[in-house]
Coordinates of C-alpha atoms and ligand atoms in Angstrom, one line a residue:
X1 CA 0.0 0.0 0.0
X2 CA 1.3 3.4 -0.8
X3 CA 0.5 7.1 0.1
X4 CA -0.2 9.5 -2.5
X5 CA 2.9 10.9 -1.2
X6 CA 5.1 7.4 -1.7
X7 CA 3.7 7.4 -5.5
X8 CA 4.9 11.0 -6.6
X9 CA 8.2 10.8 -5.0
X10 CA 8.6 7.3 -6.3
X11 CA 7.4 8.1 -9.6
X12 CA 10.4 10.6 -9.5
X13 CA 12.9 9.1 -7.8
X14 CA 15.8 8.8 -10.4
X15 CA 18.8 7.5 -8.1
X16 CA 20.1 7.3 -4.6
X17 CA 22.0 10.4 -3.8
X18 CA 24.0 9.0 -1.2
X19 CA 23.4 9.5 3.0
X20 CA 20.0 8.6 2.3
X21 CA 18.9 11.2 -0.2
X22 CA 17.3 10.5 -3.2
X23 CA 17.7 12.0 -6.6
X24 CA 14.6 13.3 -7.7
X25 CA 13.5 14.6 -11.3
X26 CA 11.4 18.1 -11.7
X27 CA 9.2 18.4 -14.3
X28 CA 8.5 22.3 -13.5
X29 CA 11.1 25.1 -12.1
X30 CA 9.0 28.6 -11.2
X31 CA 11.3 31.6 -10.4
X32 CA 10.9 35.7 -9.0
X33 CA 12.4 38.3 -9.6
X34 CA 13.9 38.4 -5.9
X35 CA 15.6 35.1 -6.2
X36 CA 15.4 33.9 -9.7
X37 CA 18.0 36.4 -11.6
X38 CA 20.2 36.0 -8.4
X39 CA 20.5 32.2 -9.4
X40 CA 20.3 32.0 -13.2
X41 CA 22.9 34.8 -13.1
X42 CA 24.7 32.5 -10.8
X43 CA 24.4 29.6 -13.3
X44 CA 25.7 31.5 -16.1
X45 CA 28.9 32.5 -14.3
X46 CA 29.5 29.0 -13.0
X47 CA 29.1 27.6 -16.9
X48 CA 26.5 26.0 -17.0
X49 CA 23.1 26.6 -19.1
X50 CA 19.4 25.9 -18.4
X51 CA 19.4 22.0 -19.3
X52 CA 15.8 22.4 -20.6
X53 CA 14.4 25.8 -20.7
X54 CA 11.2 24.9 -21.0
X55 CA 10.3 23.5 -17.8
X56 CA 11.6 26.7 -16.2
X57 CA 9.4 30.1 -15.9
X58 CA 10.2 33.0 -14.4
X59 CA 7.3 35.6 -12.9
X60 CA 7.5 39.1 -12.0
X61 CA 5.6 39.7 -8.6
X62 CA 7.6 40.5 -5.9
X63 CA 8.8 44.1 -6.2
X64 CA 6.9 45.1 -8.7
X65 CA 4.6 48.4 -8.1
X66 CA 1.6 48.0 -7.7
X67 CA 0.4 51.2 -9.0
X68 CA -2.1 51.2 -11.6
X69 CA -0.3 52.5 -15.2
X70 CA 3.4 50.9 -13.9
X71 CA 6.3 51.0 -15.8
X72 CA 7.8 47.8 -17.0
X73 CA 11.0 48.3 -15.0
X74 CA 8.6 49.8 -12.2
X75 CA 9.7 48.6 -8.8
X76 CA 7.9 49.3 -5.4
X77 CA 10.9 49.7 -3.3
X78 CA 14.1 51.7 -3.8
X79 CA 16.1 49.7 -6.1
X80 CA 14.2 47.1 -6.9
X81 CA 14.5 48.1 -10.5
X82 CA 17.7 46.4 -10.6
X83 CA 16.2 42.8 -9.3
X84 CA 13.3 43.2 -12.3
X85 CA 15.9 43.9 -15.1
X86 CA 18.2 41.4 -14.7
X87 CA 15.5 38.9 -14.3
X88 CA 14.4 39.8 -17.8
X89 CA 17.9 39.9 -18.9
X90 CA 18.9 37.1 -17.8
X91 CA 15.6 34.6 -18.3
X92 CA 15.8 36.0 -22.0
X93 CA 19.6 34.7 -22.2
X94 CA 18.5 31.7 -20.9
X95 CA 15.9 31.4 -23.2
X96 CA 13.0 30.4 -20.5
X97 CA 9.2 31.3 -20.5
X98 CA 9.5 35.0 -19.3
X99 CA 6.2 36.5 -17.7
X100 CA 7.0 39.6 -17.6
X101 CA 5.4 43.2 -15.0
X102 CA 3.4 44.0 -18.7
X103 CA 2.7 40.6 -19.8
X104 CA -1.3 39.8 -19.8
X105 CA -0.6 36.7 -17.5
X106 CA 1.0 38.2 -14.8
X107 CA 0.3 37.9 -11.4
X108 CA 2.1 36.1 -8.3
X109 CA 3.7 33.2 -9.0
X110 CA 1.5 30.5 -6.6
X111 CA -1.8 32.6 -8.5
X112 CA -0.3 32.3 -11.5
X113 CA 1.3 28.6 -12.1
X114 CA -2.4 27.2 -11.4
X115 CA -3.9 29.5 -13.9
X116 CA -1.9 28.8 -16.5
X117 CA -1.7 25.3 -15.9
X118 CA 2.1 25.1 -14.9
X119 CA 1.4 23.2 -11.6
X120 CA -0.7 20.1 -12.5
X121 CA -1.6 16.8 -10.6
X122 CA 1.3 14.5 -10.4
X123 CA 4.2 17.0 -11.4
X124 CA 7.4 17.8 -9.0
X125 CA 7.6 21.9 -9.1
X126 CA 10.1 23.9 -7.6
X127 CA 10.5 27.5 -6.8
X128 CA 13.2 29.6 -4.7
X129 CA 10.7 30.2 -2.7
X130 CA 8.3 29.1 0.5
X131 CA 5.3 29.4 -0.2
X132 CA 5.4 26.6 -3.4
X133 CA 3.7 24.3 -1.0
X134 CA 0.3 26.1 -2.4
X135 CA 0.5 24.1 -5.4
X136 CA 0.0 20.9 -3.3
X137 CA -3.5 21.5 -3.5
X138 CA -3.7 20.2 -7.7
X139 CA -1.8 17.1 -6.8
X140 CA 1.4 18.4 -7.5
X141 CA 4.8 17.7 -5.3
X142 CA 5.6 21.0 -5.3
X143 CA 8.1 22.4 -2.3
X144 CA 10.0 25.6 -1.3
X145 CA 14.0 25.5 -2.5
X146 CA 17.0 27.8 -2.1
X147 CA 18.6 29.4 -5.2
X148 CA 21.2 27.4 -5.2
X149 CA 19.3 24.2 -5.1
X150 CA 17.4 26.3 -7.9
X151 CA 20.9 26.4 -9.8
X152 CA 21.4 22.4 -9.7
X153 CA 17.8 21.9 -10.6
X154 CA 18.4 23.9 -13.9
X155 CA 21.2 23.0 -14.8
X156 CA 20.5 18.9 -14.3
X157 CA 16.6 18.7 -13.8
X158 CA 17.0 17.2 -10.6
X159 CA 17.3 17.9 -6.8
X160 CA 18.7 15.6 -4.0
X161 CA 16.2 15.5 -1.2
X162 CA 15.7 13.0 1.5
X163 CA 12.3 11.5 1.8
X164 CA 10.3 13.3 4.7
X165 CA 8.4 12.1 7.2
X166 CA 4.0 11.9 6.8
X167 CA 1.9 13.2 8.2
X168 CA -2.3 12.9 7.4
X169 CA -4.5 15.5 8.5
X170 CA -7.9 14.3 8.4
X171 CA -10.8 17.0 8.2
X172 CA -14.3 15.5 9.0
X173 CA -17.8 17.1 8.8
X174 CA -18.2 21.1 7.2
X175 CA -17.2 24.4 7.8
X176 CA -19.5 26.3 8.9
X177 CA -21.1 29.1 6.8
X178 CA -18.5 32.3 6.7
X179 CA -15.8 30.1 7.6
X180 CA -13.0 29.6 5.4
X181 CA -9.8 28.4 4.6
X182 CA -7.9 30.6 5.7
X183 CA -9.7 29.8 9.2
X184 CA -9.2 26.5 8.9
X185 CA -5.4 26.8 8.8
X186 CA -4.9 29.5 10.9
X187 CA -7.0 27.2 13.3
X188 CA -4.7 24.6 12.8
X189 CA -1.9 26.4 13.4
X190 CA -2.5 27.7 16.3
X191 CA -4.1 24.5 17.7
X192 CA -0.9 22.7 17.1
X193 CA 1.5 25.2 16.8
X194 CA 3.9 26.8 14.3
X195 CA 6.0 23.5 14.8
X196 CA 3.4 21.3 14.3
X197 CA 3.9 19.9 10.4
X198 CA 7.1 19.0 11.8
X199 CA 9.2 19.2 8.5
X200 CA 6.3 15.9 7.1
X201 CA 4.8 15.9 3.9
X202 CA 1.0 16.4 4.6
X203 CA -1.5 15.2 3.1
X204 CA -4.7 16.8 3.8
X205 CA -8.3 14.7 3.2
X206 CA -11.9 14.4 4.9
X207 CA -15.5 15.8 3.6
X208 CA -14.3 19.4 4.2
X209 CA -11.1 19.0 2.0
X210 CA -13.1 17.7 -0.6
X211 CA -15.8 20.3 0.2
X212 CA -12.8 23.0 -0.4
X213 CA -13.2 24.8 -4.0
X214 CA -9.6 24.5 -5.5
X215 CA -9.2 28.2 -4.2
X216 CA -9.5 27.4 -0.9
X217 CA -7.4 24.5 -1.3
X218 CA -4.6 26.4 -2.8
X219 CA -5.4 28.9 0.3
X220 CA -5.1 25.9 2.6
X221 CA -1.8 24.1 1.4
X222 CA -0.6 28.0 1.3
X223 CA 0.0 28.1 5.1
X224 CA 1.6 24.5 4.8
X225 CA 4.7 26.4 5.4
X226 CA 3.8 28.2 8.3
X227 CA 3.1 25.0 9.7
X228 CA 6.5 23.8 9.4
X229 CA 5.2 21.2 6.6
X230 CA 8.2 19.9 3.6
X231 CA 5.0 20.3 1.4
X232 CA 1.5 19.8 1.5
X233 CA -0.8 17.8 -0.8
X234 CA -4.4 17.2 -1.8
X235 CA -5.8 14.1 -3.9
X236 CA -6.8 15.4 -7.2
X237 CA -10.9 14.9 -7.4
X238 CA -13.3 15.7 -10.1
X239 CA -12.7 19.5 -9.4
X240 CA -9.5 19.4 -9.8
X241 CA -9.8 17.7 -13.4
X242 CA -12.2 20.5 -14.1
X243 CA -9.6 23.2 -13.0
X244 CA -6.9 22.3 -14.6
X245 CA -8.0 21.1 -18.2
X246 CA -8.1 23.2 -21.0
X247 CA -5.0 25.5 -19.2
X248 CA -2.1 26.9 -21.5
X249 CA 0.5 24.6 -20.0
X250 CA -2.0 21.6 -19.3
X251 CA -2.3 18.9 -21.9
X252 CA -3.7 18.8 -24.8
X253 CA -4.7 16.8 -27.6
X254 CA -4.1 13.1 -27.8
X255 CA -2.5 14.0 -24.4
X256 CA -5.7 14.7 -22.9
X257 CA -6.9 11.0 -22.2
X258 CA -3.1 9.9 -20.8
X259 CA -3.3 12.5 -18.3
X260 CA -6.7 11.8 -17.4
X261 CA -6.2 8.4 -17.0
X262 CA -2.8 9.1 -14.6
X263 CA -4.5 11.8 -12.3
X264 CA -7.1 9.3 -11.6
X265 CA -4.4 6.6 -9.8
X266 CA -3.4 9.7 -8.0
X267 CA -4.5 8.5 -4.2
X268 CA -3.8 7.2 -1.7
X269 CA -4.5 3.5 -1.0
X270 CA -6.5 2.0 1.4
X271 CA -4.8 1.1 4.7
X272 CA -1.6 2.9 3.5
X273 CA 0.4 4.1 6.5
X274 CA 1.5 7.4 7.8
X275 CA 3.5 8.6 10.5
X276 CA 1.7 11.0 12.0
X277 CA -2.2 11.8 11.8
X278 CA -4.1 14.4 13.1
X279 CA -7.9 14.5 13.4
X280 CA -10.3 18.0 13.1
X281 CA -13.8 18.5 13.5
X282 CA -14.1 21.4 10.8
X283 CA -17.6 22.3 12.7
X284 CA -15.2 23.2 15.7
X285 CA -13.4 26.4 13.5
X286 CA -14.5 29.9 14.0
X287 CA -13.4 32.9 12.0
X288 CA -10.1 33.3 13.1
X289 CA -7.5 36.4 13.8
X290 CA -3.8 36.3 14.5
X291 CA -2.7 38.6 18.0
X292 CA 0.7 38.0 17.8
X293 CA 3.7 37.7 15.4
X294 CA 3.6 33.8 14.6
X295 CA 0.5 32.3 12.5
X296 CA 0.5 30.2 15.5
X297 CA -0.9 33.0 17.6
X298 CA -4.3 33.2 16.5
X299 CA -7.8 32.6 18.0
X300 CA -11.5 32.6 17.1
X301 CA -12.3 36.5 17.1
X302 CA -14.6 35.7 20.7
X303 CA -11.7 34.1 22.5
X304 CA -10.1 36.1 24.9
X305 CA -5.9 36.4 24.5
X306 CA -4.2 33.3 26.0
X307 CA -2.5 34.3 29.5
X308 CA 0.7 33.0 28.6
X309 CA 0.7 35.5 25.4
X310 CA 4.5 36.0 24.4
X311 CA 5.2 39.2 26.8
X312 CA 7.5 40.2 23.7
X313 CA 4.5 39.6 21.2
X314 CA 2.2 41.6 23.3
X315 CA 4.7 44.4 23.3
X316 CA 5.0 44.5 19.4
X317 CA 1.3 44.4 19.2
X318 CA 0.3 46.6 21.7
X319 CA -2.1 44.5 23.8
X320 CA -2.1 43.0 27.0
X321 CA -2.7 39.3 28.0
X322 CA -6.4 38.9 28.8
X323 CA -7.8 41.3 26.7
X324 CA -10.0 40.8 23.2
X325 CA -8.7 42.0 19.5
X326 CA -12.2 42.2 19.4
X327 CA -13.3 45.3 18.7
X328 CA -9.6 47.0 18.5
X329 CA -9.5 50.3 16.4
X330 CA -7.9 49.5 12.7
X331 CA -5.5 51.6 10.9
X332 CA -5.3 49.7 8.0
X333 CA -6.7 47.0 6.1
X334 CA -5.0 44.6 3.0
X335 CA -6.7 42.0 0.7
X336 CA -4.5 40.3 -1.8
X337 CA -0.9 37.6 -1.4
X338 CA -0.9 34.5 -2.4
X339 CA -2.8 32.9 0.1
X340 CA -5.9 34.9 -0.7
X341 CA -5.3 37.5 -3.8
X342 CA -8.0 35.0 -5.9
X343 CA -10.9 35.2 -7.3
X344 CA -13.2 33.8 -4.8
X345 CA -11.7 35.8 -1.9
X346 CA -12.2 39.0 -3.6
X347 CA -15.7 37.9 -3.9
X348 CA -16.0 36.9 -0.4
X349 CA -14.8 40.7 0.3
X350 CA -17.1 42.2 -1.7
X351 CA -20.1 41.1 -0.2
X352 CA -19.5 42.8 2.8
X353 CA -18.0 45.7 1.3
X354 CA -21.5 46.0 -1.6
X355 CA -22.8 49.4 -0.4
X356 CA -20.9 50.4 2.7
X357 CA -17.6 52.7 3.5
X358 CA -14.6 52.2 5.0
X359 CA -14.3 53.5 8.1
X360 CA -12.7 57.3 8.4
X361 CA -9.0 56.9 9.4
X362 CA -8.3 53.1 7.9
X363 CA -6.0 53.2 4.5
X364 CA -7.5 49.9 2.5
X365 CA -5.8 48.5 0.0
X366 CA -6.3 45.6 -2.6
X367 CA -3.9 44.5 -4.9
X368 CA -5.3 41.3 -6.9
X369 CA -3.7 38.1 -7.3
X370 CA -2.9 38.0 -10.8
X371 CA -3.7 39.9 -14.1
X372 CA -6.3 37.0 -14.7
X373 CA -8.1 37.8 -11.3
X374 CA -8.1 41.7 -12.0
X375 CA -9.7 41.4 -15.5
X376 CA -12.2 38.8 -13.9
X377 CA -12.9 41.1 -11.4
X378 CA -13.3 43.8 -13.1
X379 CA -15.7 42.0 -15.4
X380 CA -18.1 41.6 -12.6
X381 CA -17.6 44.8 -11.2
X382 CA -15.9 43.9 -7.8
X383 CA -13.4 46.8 -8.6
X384 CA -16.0 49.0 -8.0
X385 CA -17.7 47.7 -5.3
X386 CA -13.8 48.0 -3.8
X387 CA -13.2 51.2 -4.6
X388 CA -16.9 53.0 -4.0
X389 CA -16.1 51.5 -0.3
X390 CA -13.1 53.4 -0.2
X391 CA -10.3 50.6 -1.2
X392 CA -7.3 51.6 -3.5
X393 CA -7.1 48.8 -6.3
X394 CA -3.3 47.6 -7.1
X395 CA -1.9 46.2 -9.8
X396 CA -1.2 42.7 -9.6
X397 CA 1.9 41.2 -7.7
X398 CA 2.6 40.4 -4.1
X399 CA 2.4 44.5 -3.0
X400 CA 2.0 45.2 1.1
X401 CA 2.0 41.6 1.6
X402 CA 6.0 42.3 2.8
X403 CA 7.7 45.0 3.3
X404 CA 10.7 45.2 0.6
X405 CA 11.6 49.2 1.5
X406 CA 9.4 51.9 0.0
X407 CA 5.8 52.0 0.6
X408 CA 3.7 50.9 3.6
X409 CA 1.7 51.4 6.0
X410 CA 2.8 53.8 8.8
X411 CA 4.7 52.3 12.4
X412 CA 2.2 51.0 15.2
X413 CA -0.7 50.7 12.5
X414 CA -3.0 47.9 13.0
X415 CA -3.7 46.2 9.8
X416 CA -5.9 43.3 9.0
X417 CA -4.2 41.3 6.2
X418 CA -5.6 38.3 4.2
X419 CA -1.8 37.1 4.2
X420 CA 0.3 34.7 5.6
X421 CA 2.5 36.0 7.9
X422 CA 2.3 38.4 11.3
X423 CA 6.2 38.6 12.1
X424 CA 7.3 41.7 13.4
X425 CA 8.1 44.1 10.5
X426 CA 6.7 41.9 8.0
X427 CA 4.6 44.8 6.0
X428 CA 7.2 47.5 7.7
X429 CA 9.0 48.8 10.6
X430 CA 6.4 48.4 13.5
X431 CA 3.7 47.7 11.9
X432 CA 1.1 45.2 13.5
X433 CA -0.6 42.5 11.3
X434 CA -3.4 40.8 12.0
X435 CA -4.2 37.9 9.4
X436 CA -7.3 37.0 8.7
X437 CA -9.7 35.7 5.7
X438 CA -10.6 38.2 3.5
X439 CA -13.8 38.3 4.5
X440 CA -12.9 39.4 8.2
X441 CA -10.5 42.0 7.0
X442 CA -13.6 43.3 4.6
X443 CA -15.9 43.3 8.0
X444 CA -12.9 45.5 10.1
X445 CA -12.3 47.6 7.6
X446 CA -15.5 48.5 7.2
X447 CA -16.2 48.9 10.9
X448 CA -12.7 50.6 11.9
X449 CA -12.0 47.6 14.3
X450 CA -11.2 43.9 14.7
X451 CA -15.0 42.4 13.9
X452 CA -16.9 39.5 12.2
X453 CA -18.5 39.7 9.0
X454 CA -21.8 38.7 11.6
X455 CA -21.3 42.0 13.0
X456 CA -21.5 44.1 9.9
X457 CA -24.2 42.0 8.4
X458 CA -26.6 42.8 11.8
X459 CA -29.1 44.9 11.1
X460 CA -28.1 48.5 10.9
X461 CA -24.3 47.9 10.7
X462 CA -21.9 47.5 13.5
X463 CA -22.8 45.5 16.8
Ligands
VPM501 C1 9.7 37.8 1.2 C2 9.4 36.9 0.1 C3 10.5 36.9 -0.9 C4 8.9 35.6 0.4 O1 8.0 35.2 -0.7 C5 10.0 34.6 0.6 C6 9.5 33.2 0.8 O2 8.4 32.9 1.2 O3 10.4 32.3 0.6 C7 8.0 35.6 1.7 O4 6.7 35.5 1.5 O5 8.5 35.6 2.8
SF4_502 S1 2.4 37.1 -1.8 FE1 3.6 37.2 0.0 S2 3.8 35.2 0.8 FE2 3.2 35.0 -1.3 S3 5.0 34.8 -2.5 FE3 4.5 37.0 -2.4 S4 5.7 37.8 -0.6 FE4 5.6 35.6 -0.4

């Protein structure tokens, strides 16, 4: 019996390594612009070329501005011009798939890879960079790598890795209504701890994994990384087939059937072992909101703060043990990242945001996902819903999710963020971040202070 897990690292298991790592063949190679010219320049002075340049694509999204009517070379902190044009330069001398600030596909690289079918069931992908894990949720074994690893898995289409540990996490029964997730894994995470993946593979199944759209999965395997998970995975089901068919990178043609036919022994078997299985109720997750500066501090927005907060954490934040976030006043609000820039979160937004303000005082900002999700927005009109309420709209890329020098959000602000991370600093020099689902960070903005989308939706506004 084997793990969906033991099949795709089997599957691409080339040779033993030595000291018990394993040689492993990528199919896929994403880069940035932070990382990605750092190694292919790297690989170029070394000697070496891009084995097979197309398995290898390189997205602007990073340090790109976000400002509507950009310039190409545009960058949204000092000096990241220079990260932007040798990207170009160098993917161009490389000759791999460029997608570049201007180019119709654009977007984040975890938004983007799914669109364009890039990340697909059964595939390894790679990317400098943590948050790769996302693409777990199409199948994919897709993990987080550092640009030197990057280098050797250009130049020979293959990584050494050792074969981590498993770990199932089993989700039984439903979310409740207004629960995401983004709830559910900041409920996790906090439940048991920042630790807690322990450097496994996860595999995450149950009725409310399945009940997941593949936007919410991709949300879900997102915060994999938070969790201390190698990777995270989903079984691909009939919605996945329906997502990713018909994509520009997906199969096509005579193909069509092969790959059909694959994705569907993409499971794992009954009785197949793991080393580690955790079990939760999805009827037991609230709406959640971080408090601290670890994903792992977060709580349902009724709970109380823990009495053994981080005294260092409650300093940063400005609270004190014992208290609520509940109903603390907002400076600043942020939808967008690759955890929840997509489609269906800007939607969840909107509906609380459809004919109310922002509160007086609160800079709100939304920078979408990807091209793709902008024009989709725009197409139903959610841009305008956003900006009647008082939001700025961004161009596409990974904006105020962290702080790269230039523009944010003043010291000591409070901001509700639909991102990943709450360290100190992460979207600037003392600035406090509260993550939440979009939907939460729609609700606070609009009231001015940590609330539930329940709240707004009462009768006659705020409770
Ligand atoms: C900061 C940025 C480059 C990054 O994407 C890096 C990473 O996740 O590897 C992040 O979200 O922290
Ligand atoms: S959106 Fe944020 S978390 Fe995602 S890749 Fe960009 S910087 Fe990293």
């Amino acid at each position: 019996m084997a793990t969906l897990f033991d099949k795709l690292w089997d599957m691409h298991r080339v040779g033993d390594a030595g000291d018990g790592d394993d040689l492993i063949a990528i199919d896929r190679l994403l880069l940035h612009e932070r990382t990605g010219g750092v190694a292919l320049k790297s690989l170029a002075a070394a000697g070496h070329r891009v084995r097979d340049p197309a398995r290898v694509f390189s997205i602007m999204d990073h340090i790109v501005s976000f400002r509507h009517g950009r310039g190409r070379d545009e960058a949204r902190s000092p000096g990241g011009e220079a990260f932007i044009v040798e990207t170009r330069e160098m993917a161009q001398t490389a000759g791999i798939h460029l997608i570049d600030t201007d180019n119709p596909a654009q977007g984040i690289v975890h938004v983007v890879a799914p669109e364009l079918g890039i990340a697909l069931p059964g595939l390894t992908l790679v990317c400098p960079d943590s948050h790769t894990c996302s693409l777990g949720a199409l199948g994919a074994l897709a993990w987080g790598i550092g640009s030197s690893d990057a280098e050797h898995a250009m130049a020979t289409g293959t990584l050494r890795a050792a074969k981590p540990r498993q770990m199932l996490i089993r989700v039984a029964g439903r979310l409740s209504p207004g629960v995401s997730a983004k709830d559910l894994a900041l409920y996790i995470i906090a439940r048991f701890g920042s630790d807690g993946g322990k450097r496994c593979a996860i595999e995450y199944a149950g009725e409310a994994i399945s009940d997941l759209s593949i936007e919410g999965r991709l949300t879900l395997c997102n915060m994999a990384v938070e969790f201390a998970a190698f990777t995270a995975l989903i079984a691909p089901d009939a919605k996945t087939l329906d997502y990713v068919s018909g994509r520009p990178f997906s199969p096509s043609g005579a193909q069509v059937e092969t790959a059909l036919a694959h994705w569907q022994t993409l499971r794992t078997d009954e009785g197949a072992e793991f080393d580690e299985v955790i079990e939760v109720d999805a009827g037991k997750v609230a709406p959640q909101v971080s408090w601290g500066t670890s994903p792992e501090d977060s709580l349902a927005l009724t709970d109380a703060l823990p009495a053994d907060a981080s005294a260092r954490a409650l300093a940063y934040m400005g609270l004190t043990a014992g208290q609520s976030v509940k109903g603390l006043a907002i400076g600043g609000a942020f939808i967008g990242s690759c955890t929840n820039g997509r489609l269906s979160d800007l939607k969840a937004a909107a509906e609380i945001l459809k004919g109310r303000r922002v509160a007086p005082g609160v800079r709100a900002v939304c920078v979408p996902g990807s091209q793709a999700v902008s024009r989709e927005a725009e197409a139903l009109g959610i841009d305008r819903i956003f900006k009647d309420a008082g939001f700025e709209w961004g161009a596409p890329g990974c904006a105020m999710c962290f702080y790269a020098g230039g523009e944010t959000f003043p010291p000591e602000t409070r901001v509700m963020s639909s991102t990943n991370r709450n360290f100190e600093g992460r979207q600037g020099p003392g600035v406090r971040t509260h993550l939440a689902s979009p939907a939460v960070v729609a609700a606070s903005a609009i009231a001015g202070r940590i609330c539930a989308p329940s709240d707004i939706l009462v009768e006659g506004g705020v409770a």
